[in-house]
Coordinates of C-alpha atoms in Angstrom, one line a residue:
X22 CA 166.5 11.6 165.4
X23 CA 163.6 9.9 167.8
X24 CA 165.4 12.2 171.1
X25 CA 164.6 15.4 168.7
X26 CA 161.4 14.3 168.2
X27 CA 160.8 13.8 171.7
X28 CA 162.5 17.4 172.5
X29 CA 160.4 18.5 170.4
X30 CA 157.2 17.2 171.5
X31 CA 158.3 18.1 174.9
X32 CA 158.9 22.0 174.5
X33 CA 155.5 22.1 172.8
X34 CA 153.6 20.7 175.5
X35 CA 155.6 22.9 178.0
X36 CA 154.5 26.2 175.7
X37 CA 151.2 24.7 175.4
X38 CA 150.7 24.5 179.3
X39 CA 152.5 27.9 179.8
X40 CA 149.9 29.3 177.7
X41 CA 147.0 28.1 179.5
X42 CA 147.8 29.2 182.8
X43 CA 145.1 30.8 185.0
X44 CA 144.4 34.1 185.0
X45 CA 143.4 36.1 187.7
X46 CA 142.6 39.8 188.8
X47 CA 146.0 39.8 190.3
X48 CA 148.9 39.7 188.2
X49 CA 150.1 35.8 188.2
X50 CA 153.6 34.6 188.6
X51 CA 155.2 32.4 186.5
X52 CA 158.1 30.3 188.4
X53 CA 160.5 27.7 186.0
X54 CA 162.7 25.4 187.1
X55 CA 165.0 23.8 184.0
X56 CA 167.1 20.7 184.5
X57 CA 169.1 19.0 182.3
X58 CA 170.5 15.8 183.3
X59 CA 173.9 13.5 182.3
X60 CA 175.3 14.0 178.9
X61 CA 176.1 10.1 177.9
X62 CA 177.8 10.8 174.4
X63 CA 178.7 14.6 172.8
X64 CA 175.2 14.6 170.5
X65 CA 173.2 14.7 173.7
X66 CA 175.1 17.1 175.1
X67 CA 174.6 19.4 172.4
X68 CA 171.0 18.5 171.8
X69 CA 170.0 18.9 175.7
X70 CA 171.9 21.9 176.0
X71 CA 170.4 23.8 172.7
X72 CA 167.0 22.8 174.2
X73 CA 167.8 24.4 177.8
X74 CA 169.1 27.7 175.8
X75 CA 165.9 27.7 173.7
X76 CA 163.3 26.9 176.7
X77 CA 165.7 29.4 178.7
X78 CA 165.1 31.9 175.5
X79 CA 161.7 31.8 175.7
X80 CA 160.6 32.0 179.1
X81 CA 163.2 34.9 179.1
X82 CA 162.2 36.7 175.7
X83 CA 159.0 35.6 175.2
X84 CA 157.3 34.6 178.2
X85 CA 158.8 37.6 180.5
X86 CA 159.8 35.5 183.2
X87 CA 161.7 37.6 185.7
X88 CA 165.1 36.0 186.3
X89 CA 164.5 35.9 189.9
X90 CA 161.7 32.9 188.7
X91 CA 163.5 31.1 186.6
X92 CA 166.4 28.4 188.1
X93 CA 168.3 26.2 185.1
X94 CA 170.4 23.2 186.7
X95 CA 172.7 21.1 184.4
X96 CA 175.8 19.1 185.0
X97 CA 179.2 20.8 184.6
X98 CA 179.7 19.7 181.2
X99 CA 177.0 21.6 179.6
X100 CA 176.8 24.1 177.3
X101 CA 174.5 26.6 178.8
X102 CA 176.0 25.6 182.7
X103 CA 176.9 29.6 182.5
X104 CA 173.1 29.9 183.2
X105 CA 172.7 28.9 186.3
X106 CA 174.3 25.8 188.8
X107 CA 174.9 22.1 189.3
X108 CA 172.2 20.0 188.6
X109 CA 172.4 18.1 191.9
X110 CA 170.3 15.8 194.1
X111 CA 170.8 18.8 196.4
X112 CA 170.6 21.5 194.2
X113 CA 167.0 20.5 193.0
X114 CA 166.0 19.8 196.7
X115 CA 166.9 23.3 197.1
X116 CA 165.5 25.1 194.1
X117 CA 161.8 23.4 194.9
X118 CA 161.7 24.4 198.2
X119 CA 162.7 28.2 197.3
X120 CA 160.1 28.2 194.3
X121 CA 157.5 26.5 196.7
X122 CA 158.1 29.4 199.3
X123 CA 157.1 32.2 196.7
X124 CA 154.2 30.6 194.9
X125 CA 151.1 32.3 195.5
X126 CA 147.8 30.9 194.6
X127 CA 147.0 31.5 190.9
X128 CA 150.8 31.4 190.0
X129 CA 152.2 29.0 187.5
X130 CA 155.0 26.8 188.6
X131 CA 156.9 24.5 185.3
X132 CA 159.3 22.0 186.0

């Protein structure tokens, strides 16, 4: 119940600070990188992968984030793995530094 809760509280401050992004006379970027980390029983392995589909949902749906901006990492196990890779040491090495070579000033970057 409290790992809900915190989910919870998490995904609204993540759409809270998606929604005050700057705005500029140039049409902003918005770059998201979504890891989900090791699944200790099969309750948080449902629960963290319903929250990557839902974040991955609404940046997708909602948010128009071009799939070319938005990376998911998760272990093998997961649910939503089908979305994007391994969520490796390597792996996120590798995703910031491809992120942090098409950020433009005034584009919004969520990890």
């Amino acid at each position: 119940m409290m790992l809900r809760f915190r989910t919870a509280i998490a995904l609204l401050l993540l759409l809270l600070l998606f929604g005050l992004g700057t705005t500029t006379a140039e049409a902003s970027q918005q770059h998201v990188l979504l890891v989900g980390g090791i699944n200790g029983d099969p309750d948080q392995l449902r629960e963290k992968s319903q929250s990557i589909s839902r974040l991955h949902q609404y940046f997708t749906d909602v948010a128009k984030v071009p799939a070319s901006n938005l990376t998911v990492l998760t272990e093998p196990d997961s649910l939503v793995h089908h979305l994007g890779g391994t969520s490796t040491r390597d792996a996120l090495f590798q995703s910031l530094k491809t992120i942090a070579s098409h950020v433009e000033p005034g584009d919004d970057v969520i990890f």
